[in-house]
XYZ file of C-alpha atoms in Angstrom:
231
model
C -13.124 124.536 82.040
C -12.267 124.297 78.346
C -11.966 128.068 77.872
C -9.457 128.387 80.710
C -7.436 125.373 79.535
C -7.299 126.705 75.978
C -6.261 130.132 77.183
C -3.369 128.706 79.215
C -2.329 126.266 76.498
C -2.095 129.070 73.911
C 0.410 130.922 76.124
C 2.639 127.959 76.960
C 6.171 127.680 75.595
C 8.372 124.637 75.104
C 9.617 125.085 78.682
C 7.400 126.507 81.425
C 7.884 127.105 85.126
C 5.671 127.539 88.134
C 6.318 127.686 91.857
C 5.115 128.751 95.266
C 6.480 129.351 98.731
C 4.588 129.268 102.031
C 6.372 130.665 105.084
C 4.775 131.048 108.510
C 6.365 131.950 111.819
C 6.772 134.194 114.832
C 9.510 136.757 115.539
C 10.314 138.748 118.676
C 12.212 142.066 118.525
C 13.541 143.540 121.788
C 13.639 147.329 121.414
C 14.947 147.805 124.966
C 18.120 145.817 124.367
C 21.406 146.924 122.829
C 23.942 144.936 120.851
C 27.550 145.228 122.085
C 26.905 148.734 123.360
C 25.246 149.899 120.139
C 21.967 151.543 121.276
C 20.488 151.593 117.759
C 20.767 147.808 117.474
C 18.762 145.239 119.408
C 18.513 141.481 119.441
C 15.714 139.292 118.116
C 14.765 135.657 117.706
C 12.063 133.672 115.948
C 10.767 130.335 114.694
C 9.354 129.551 111.263
C 8.050 126.822 108.989
C 9.182 127.101 105.367
C 7.783 125.305 102.311
C 8.951 125.611 98.712
C 7.413 124.094 95.585
C 8.561 124.492 92.003
C 8.121 122.670 88.710
C 9.138 122.906 85.080
C 7.237 121.226 82.258
C 6.728 121.224 78.511
C 3.616 121.969 76.476
C 3.099 118.301 75.532
C 2.929 117.229 79.185
C 0.338 119.908 79.919
C -1.691 118.730 76.930
C -1.578 115.093 78.073
C -2.750 115.941 81.607
C -5.570 118.313 80.630
C -6.652 117.043 77.186
C -5.666 113.365 77.167
C -3.606 111.480 74.582
C -6.195 111.373 71.762
C -4.551 114.415 70.190
C -1.319 112.412 69.839
C -2.889 109.453 67.984
C -0.546 107.972 65.397
C 2.431 109.928 66.645
C 5.299 109.731 69.150
C 5.677 112.809 71.347
C 8.290 113.829 73.891
C 6.777 114.690 77.290
C 10.051 115.645 78.932
C 12.109 117.111 80.265
C 10.128 117.962 83.368
C 10.960 118.433 87.028
C 9.163 118.824 90.360
C 10.743 119.831 93.679
C 9.320 120.084 97.177
C 11.264 121.223 100.242
C 9.998 121.734 103.797
C 12.066 122.760 106.822
C 11.836 124.649 110.122
C 14.153 127.370 111.431
C 15.190 128.604 114.877
C 16.409 132.161 114.271
C 18.772 134.402 116.247
C 19.786 137.868 115.093
C 20.019 141.615 115.432
C 18.004 144.500 113.996
C 18.335 148.237 113.549
C 15.729 150.075 115.627
C 15.561 153.061 113.266
C 15.278 151.510 109.802
C 14.418 147.921 110.860
C 17.218 146.307 108.870
C 17.838 142.749 110.113
C 20.485 140.024 110.170
C 19.550 136.490 111.249
C 21.470 133.234 111.589
C 19.242 130.151 111.819
C 19.530 126.540 112.856
C 17.606 124.493 110.273
C 15.734 121.245 110.920
C 14.988 119.476 107.659
C 11.580 117.773 107.426
C 10.878 116.743 103.833
C 12.571 116.623 100.435
C 11.053 115.334 97.205
C 12.657 115.746 93.787
C 11.341 114.129 90.608
C 13.201 114.656 87.343
C 11.802 113.378 84.058
C 14.767 113.291 81.700
C 12.825 111.865 78.754
C 9.384 110.327 78.188
C 8.538 109.359 74.624
C 4.854 108.402 74.312
C 3.472 106.587 71.274
C -0.309 106.344 70.820
C -1.613 103.909 68.204
C -4.112 105.467 65.766
C -7.103 103.587 67.210
C -5.880 103.899 70.781
C -5.401 100.131 71.143
C -1.725 100.410 72.017
C 0.378 102.789 74.087
C 4.168 102.678 74.333
C 6.234 104.744 76.751
C 10.036 104.992 76.840
C 10.775 106.531 80.227
C 13.971 107.871 81.792
C 13.591 109.443 85.227
C 15.160 109.741 88.666
C 13.724 110.546 92.071
C 15.183 111.647 95.394
C 13.236 111.887 98.624
C 13.831 112.016 102.355
C 13.075 109.130 104.706
C 9.413 108.161 104.297
C 9.361 106.554 107.769
C 9.712 109.938 109.478
C 7.170 112.494 108.293
C 5.218 115.381 109.776
C 6.141 118.664 111.420
C 8.326 117.072 114.123
C 10.172 114.769 111.682
C 13.955 115.101 111.709
C 15.621 114.208 108.402
C 18.593 116.535 108.353
C 20.319 119.538 109.870
C 21.611 122.779 108.434
C 22.391 126.471 108.838
C 21.007 129.485 106.980
C 21.292 133.264 107.020
C 18.756 136.007 106.297
C 19.397 139.689 105.558
C 16.900 142.534 105.271
C 18.352 145.955 104.349
C 15.950 148.920 104.374
C 17.021 152.184 102.732
C 15.330 155.609 102.816
C 13.853 155.006 106.244
C 15.009 156.173 109.652
C 18.662 157.161 109.587
C 18.967 156.275 105.908
C 16.324 158.864 104.951
C 18.905 160.977 103.124
C 19.759 158.276 100.609
C 19.540 159.194 96.933
C 16.458 157.029 96.197
C 13.163 158.814 95.718
C 11.252 156.130 97.649
C 11.976 153.544 100.293
C 14.013 150.612 99.021
C 14.476 147.109 100.422
C 17.050 144.424 99.678
C 16.467 140.916 101.046
C 18.422 137.656 101.025
C 16.564 134.677 102.453
C 17.543 131.118 103.367
C 21.112 131.233 102.120
C 22.725 128.135 103.542
C 22.829 124.354 103.383
C 21.170 121.205 104.715
C 22.954 117.933 105.425
C 20.369 115.190 104.910
C 20.280 111.971 106.914
C 21.723 108.736 105.542
C 18.207 107.310 105.059
C 17.557 109.493 102.015
C 16.114 107.487 99.108
C 17.280 107.599 95.487
C 15.619 105.864 92.560
C 16.572 105.843 88.884
C 14.636 104.245 86.042
C 15.250 103.777 82.324
C 12.447 101.529 81.060
C 9.998 100.812 78.261
C 6.314 100.165 78.893
C 3.760 98.830 76.401
C -0.006 98.633 76.976
C -2.426 96.841 74.660
C -6.143 97.208 75.291
C -9.547 97.024 73.666
C -12.261 99.507 72.827
C -14.986 100.130 75.379
C -17.640 99.581 72.692
C -16.506 95.957 72.348
C -17.251 95.325 76.003
C -20.807 96.582 75.643
C -21.576 94.827 72.319
C -22.947 91.352 73.185
C -21.961 89.912 69.781
C -18.354 91.118 69.705
C -17.617 91.456 73.403
C -14.382 89.936 74.683
C -16.514 88.428 77.422
C -18.972 86.698 75.039
C -19.521 83.056 75.917
C -18.167 83.575 79.439
C -20.247 82.812 82.504
C -19.983 85.212 85.391
C -21.058 83.908 88.821
């Protein structure tokens, strides 16, 4: 609603960021096993689906999307730079874990499913005072994985990643100097080699739109359709 939009708009800066990650999966830890004769370490494996979304945008772009371009009448505004990224991949994990403090080390084989990157380098929008003309000078580039292979089973690249989870002040590490338990994590450190069918598009163009007011369509005397017969 208007109150929520105004509240967000008042807090925006020239550059703003938002993002989300959605990770789902299954892991199996074998507490009866040992790793190279080390009884406190066991082996584990797992599978997971990983999705990452992030974007950066300016205050003018937010205003255009949620308030429209009427506020920019008679002026030229810069809507960029802005960027949106989406990454989705699946992992087959193999690793070891400490049975006492549950610290973990995993090495994963990565199957890449989807990549989408949109970067708006510059977008200058001019709105004529009466709204009869719009002009947009646009510079952007886009990268995305093969659109012919999509879905969970799609294969668009291959990679390797590592994951570390270090737990302190638990189990054998209980005598550490921290007052409370402490965890250090490193996730998805690695690379993906994308297939040759990856798509890349770059545009540097100018667009001009000239229209008419809605009132002119409804006014029978001044309508642009006056004198026309519609069958």
